[in-house]
Short mmCIF file of C-alpha atoms in Angstrom, two decimals:
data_model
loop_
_atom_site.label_atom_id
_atom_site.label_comp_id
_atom_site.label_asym_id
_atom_site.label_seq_id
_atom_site.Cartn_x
_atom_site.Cartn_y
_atom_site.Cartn_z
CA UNK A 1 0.00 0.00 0.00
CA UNK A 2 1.02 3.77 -0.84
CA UNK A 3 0.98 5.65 2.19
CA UNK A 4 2.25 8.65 0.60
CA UNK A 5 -0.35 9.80 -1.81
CA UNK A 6 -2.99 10.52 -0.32
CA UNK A 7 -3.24 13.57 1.55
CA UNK A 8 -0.77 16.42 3.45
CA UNK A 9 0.94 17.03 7.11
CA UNK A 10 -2.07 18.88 8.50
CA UNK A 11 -4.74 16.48 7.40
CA UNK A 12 -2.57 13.55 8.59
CA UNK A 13 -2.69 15.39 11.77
CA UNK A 14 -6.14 15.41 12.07
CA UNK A 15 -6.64 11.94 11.01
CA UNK A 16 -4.14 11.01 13.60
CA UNK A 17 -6.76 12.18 16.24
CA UNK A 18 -9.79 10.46 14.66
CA UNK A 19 -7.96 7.04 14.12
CA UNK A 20 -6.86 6.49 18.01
CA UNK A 21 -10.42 5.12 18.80
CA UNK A 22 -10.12 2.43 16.38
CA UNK A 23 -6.87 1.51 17.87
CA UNK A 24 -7.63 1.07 20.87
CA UNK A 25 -8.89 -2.19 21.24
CA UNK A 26 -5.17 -3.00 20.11
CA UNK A 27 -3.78 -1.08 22.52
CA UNK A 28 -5.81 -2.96 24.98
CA UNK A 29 -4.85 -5.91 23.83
CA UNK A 30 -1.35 -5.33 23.97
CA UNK A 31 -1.32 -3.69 27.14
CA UNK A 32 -2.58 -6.83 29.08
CA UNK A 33 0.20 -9.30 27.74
CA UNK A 34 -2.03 -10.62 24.32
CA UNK A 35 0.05 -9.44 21.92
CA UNK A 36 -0.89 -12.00 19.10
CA UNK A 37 -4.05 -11.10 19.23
CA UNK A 38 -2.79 -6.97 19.37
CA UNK A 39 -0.65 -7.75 16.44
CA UNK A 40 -3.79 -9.20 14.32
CA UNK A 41 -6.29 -6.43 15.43
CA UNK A 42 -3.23 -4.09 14.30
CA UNK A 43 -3.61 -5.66 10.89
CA UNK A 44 -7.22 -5.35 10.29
CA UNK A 45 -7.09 -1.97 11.35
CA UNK A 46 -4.59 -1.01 9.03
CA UNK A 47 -6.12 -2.65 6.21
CA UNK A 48 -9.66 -1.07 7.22
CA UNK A 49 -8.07 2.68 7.46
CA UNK A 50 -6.06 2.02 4.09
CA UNK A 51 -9.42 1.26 2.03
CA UNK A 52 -10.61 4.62 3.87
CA UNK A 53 -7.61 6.79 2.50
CA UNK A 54 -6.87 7.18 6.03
CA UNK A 55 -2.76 6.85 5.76
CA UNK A 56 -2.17 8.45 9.41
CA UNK A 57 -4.38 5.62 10.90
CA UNK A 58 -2.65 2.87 8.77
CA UNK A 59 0.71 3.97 9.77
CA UNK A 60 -0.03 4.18 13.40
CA UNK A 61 -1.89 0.70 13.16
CA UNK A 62 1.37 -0.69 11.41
CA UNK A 63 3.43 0.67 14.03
CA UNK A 64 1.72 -0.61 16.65
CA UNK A 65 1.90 -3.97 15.02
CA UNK A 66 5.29 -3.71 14.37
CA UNK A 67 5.56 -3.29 18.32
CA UNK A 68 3.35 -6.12 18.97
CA UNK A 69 5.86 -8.63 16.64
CA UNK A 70 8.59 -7.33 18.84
CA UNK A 71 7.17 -8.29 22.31
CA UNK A 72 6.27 -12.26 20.50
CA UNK A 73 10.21 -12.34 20.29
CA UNK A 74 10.27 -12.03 16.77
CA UNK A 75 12.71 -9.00 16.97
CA UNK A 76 14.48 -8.93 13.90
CA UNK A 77 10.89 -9.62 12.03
CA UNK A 78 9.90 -6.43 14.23
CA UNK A 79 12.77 -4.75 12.88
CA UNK A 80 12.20 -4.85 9.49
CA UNK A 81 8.85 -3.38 9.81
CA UNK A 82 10.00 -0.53 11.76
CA UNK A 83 12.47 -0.06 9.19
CA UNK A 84 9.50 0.13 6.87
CA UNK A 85 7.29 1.80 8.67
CA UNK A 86 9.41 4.54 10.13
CA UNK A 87 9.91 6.50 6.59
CA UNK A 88 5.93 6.72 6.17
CA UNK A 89 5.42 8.57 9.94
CA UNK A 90 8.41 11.14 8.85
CA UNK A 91 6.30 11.89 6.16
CA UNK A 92 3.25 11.79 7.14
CA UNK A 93 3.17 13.51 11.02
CA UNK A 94 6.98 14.70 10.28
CA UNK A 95 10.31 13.84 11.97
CA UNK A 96 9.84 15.73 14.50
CA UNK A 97 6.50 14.17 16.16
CA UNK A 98 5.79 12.87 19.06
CA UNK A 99 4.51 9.62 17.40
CA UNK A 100 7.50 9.52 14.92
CA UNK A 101 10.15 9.96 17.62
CA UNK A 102 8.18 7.16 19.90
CA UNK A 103 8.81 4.49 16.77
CA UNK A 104 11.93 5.58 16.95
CA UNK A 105 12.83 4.41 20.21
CA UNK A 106 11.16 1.07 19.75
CA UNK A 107 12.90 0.54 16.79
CA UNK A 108 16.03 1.16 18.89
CA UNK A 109 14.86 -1.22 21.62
CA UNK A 110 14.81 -3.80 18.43
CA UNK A 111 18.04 -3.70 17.69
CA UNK A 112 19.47 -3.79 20.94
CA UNK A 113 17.50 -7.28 21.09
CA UNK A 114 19.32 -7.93 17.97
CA UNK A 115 22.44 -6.69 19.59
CA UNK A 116 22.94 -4.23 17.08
CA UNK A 117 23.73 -2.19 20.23
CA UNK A 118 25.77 0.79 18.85
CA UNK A 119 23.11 1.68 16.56
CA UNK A 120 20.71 1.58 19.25
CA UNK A 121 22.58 3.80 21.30
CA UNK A 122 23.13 6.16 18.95
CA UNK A 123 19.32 6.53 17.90
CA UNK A 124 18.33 6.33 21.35
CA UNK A 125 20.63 9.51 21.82
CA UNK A 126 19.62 11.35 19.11
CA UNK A 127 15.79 10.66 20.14
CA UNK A 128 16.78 11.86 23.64
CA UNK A 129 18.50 15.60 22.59
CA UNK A 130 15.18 15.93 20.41
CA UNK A 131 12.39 15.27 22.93
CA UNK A 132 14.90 17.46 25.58
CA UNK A 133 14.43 20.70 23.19
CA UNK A 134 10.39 19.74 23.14
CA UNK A 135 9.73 19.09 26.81
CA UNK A 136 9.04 23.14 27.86
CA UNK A 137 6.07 22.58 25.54
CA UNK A 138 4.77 18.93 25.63
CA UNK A 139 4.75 17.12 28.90
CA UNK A 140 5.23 13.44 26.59
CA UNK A 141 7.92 14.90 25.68
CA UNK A 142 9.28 14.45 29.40
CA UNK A 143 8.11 10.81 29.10
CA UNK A 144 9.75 10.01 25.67
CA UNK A 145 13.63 11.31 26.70
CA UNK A 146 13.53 9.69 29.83
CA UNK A 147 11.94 5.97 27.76
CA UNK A 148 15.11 7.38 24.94
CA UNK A 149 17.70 7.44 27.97
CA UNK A 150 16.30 3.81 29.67
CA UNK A 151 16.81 2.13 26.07
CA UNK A 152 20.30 4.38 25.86
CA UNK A 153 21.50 2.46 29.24
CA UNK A 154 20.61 -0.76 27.90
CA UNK A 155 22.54 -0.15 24.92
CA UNK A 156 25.29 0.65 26.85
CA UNK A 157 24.81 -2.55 29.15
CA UNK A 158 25.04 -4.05 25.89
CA UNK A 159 28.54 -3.18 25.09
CA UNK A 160 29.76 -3.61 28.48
CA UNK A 161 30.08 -0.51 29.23
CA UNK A 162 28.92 -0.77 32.32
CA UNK A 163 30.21 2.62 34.28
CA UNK A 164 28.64 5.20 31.61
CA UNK A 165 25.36 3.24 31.99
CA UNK A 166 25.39 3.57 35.70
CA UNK A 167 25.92 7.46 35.47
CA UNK A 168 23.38 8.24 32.54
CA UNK A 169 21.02 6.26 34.86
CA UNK A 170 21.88 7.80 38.29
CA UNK A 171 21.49 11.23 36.36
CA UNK A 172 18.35 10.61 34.64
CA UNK A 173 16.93 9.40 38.23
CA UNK A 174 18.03 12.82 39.87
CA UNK A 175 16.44 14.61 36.99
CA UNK A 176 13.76 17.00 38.61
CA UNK A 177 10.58 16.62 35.76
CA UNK A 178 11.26 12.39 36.33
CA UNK A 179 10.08 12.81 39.16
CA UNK A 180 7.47 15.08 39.99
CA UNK A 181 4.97 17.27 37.60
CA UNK A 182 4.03 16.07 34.27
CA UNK A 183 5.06 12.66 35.15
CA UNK A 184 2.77 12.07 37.73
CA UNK A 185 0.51 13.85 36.23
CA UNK A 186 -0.40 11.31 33.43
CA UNK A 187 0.46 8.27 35.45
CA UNK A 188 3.68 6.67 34.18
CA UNK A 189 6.29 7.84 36.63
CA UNK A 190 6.28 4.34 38.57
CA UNK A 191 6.98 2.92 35.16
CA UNK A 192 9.89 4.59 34.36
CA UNK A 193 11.19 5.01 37.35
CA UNK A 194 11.27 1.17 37.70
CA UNK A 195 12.67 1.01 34.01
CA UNK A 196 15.70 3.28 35.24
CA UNK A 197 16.19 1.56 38.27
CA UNK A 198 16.43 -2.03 36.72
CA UNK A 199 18.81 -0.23 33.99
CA UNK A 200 20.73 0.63 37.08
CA UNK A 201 20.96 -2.49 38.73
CA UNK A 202 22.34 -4.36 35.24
CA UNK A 203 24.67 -1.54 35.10
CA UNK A 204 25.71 -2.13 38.90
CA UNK A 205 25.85 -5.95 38.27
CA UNK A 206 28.36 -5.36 35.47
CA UNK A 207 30.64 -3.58 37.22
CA UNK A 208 30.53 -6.34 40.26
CA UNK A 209 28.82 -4.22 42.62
CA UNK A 210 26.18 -7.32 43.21
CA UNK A 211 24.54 -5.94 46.42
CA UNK A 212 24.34 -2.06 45.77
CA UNK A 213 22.55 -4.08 42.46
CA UNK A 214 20.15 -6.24 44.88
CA UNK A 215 19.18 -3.02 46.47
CA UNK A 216 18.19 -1.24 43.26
CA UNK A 217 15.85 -4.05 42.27
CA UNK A 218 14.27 -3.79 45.73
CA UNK A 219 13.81 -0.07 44.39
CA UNK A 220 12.27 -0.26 41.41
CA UNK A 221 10.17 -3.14 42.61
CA UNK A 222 9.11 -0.06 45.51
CA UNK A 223 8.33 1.49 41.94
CA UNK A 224 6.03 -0.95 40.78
CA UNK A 225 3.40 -1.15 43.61
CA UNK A 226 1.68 1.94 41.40
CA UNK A 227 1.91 -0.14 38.45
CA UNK A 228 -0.88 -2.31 37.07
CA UNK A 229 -0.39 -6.08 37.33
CA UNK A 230 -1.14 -6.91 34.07
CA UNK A 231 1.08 -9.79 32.71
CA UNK A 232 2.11 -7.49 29.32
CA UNK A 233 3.93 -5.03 31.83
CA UNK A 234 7.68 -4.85 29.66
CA UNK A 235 8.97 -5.57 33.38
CA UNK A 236 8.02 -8.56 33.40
CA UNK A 237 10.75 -11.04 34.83
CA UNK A 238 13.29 -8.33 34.32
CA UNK A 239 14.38 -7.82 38.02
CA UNK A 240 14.27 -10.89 38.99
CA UNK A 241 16.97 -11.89 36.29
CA UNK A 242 18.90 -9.23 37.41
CA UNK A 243 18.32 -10.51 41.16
CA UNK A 244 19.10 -13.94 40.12
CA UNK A 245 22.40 -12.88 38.34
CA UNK A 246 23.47 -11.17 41.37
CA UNK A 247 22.74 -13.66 43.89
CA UNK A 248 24.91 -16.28 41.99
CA UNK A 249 27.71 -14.21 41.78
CA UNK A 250 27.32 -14.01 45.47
CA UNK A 251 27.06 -17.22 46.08
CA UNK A 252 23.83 -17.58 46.84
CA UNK A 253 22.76 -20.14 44.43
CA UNK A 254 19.26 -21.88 45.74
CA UNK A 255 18.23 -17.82 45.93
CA UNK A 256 19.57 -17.42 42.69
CA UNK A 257 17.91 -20.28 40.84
CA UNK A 258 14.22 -19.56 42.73
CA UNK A 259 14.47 -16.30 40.89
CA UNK A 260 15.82 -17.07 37.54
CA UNK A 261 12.93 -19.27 37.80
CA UNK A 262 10.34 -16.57 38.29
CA UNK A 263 12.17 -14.76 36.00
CA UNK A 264 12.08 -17.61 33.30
CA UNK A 265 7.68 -17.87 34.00
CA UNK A 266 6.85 -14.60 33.95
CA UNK A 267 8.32 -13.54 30.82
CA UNK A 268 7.10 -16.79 29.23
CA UNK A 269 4.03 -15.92 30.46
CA UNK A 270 3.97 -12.60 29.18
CA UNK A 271 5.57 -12.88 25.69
CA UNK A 272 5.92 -16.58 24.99
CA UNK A 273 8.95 -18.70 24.46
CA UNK A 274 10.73 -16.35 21.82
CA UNK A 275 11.25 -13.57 23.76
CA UNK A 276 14.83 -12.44 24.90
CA UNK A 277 14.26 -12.38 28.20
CA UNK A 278 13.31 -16.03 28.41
CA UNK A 279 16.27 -17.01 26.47
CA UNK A 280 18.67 -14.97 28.89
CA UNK A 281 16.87 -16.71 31.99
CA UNK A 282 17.23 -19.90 30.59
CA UNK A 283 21.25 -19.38 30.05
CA UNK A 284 21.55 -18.25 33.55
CA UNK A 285 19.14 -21.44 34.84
CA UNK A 286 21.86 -23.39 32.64
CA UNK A 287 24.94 -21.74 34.30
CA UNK A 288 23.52 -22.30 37.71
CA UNK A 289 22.98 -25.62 37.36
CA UNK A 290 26.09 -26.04 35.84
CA UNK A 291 28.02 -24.11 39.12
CA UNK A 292 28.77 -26.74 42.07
CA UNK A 293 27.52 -24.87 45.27
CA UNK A 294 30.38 -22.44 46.91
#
């Protein structure tokens, strides 16, 4: 389909508006963990808005089930479609746009999981100076630099560069408008603030500082008590991998496998068997077996 054709910036704007009701049964979907289903009701959409000349609609639609493909663990199916995707929301709502720059960072988040994870950094940086220069005049602004900076520490986590990560987190956590204001205001400050703080406690881990690590998850699990339970929360299993690899490097094995093991269910139960996170919790289940108690 030819996105392109069909109509200009400011009516793409206004259909932008118009096509978020049909979306959000998606959105609902994906929100509670049923992401094959979000990823099908994604598709439908977009073909429904396409036969209505509707291009802003279809793009968002396509973008959202571009993010839906990611969270089955098909990440480098995911990628291609952002790849696809991503030229038709510069066009349509303009590089610029909240929406556009949003893609961006999931794009980025799927090729860390590719571990393509100097290119992720880099976009996640770029994404994070933009939505810094718009956050006087759109509070999701706020939101996306500080979702830009969480995927930035991951990328950096990546490449084992474990110290940087630990100060762009410890920054971004003292950072005034993460904590208070706009944040708050629309809800998602317990999310991120968990996101950061499990960014921190990899970062920690890396650099062999296992307990100050244990007592960041116990942080940003503090964070999570305002967050809904739902099983598609993106946290799902992540601290207690990060737990689990900390308690085995202290020794602390029968700990350590009891929470690789929640780690392993809850992401399986979350995003099925393809997802990163259940391959990284079943490498660590691996090594602890493998490890003769100290």
């Amino acid at each position: 389909m030819n996105l392109l054709q069909w109509c200009g910036r400011g009516d793409a704007q206004r259909q932008k508006k118009r096509s978020r009701a049909a979306l959000a049964p998606a959105r609902a979907l994906d929100r509670d963990g049923r992401h094959a289903e979000a990823e099908a009701e994604a598709r439908s959409v977009a073909v429904a808005r396409s036969r209505r000349r509707d291009k802003a609609g279809a793009a968002l639609a396509l973008g959202l089930a571009a993010r839906a493909v990611n969270s089955q663990g098909r990440h480098a199916e995911a990628l291609t479609e952002f790849d696809a995707v991503l030229p038709v929301f510069v066009e349509v709502f303009g590089a610029d746009d909240f929406d556009t720059l949003n893609l961006r960072v999931q794009r980025a988040h799927a090729l860390a999981l590719v571990t393509r994870y100097a290119e992720s950094e880099a976009e996640c940086a770029a994404v994070a100076r933009i939505a810094d220069r718009g956050r006087s005049v759109d509070p999701a602004m706020t939101i996306l630099a500080g979702t830009a900076r969480h995927g930035l520490i991951y990328a950096l986590c990546g490449q084992e560069r474990y110290a940087e990560a630990e100060v762009l987190a410890c920054e971004t956590l003292a950072f005034r408008a993460f904590r208070y204001g706009a944040l708050a205001d629309l809800g998602v400050m317990e999310e991120l603030q968990e996101m950061l703080r499990l960014g921190l406690a990899r970062s920690l881990n890396g650099q062999g500082r296992h307990e100050q690590a244990l007592t960041e998850v116990v942080r940003a699990e503090a964070a999570r008590r305002g967050l809904p339970g739902g099983p598609g929360n993106t946290g799902s299993g992540a601290g207690a991998l990060i737990e689990a690899t900390a308690l085995l490097a202290l020794g602390r094995r029968n700990e350590a496998r009891a929470r690789a093991t929640a780690a392993h269910d809850a992401a399986l139960a979350a995003f099925g068997s393809h997802y990163f996170r259940v391959a990284e919790a079943r490498v660590l289940l691996a090594r602890i077996d493998g490890e003769p108690p100290r």
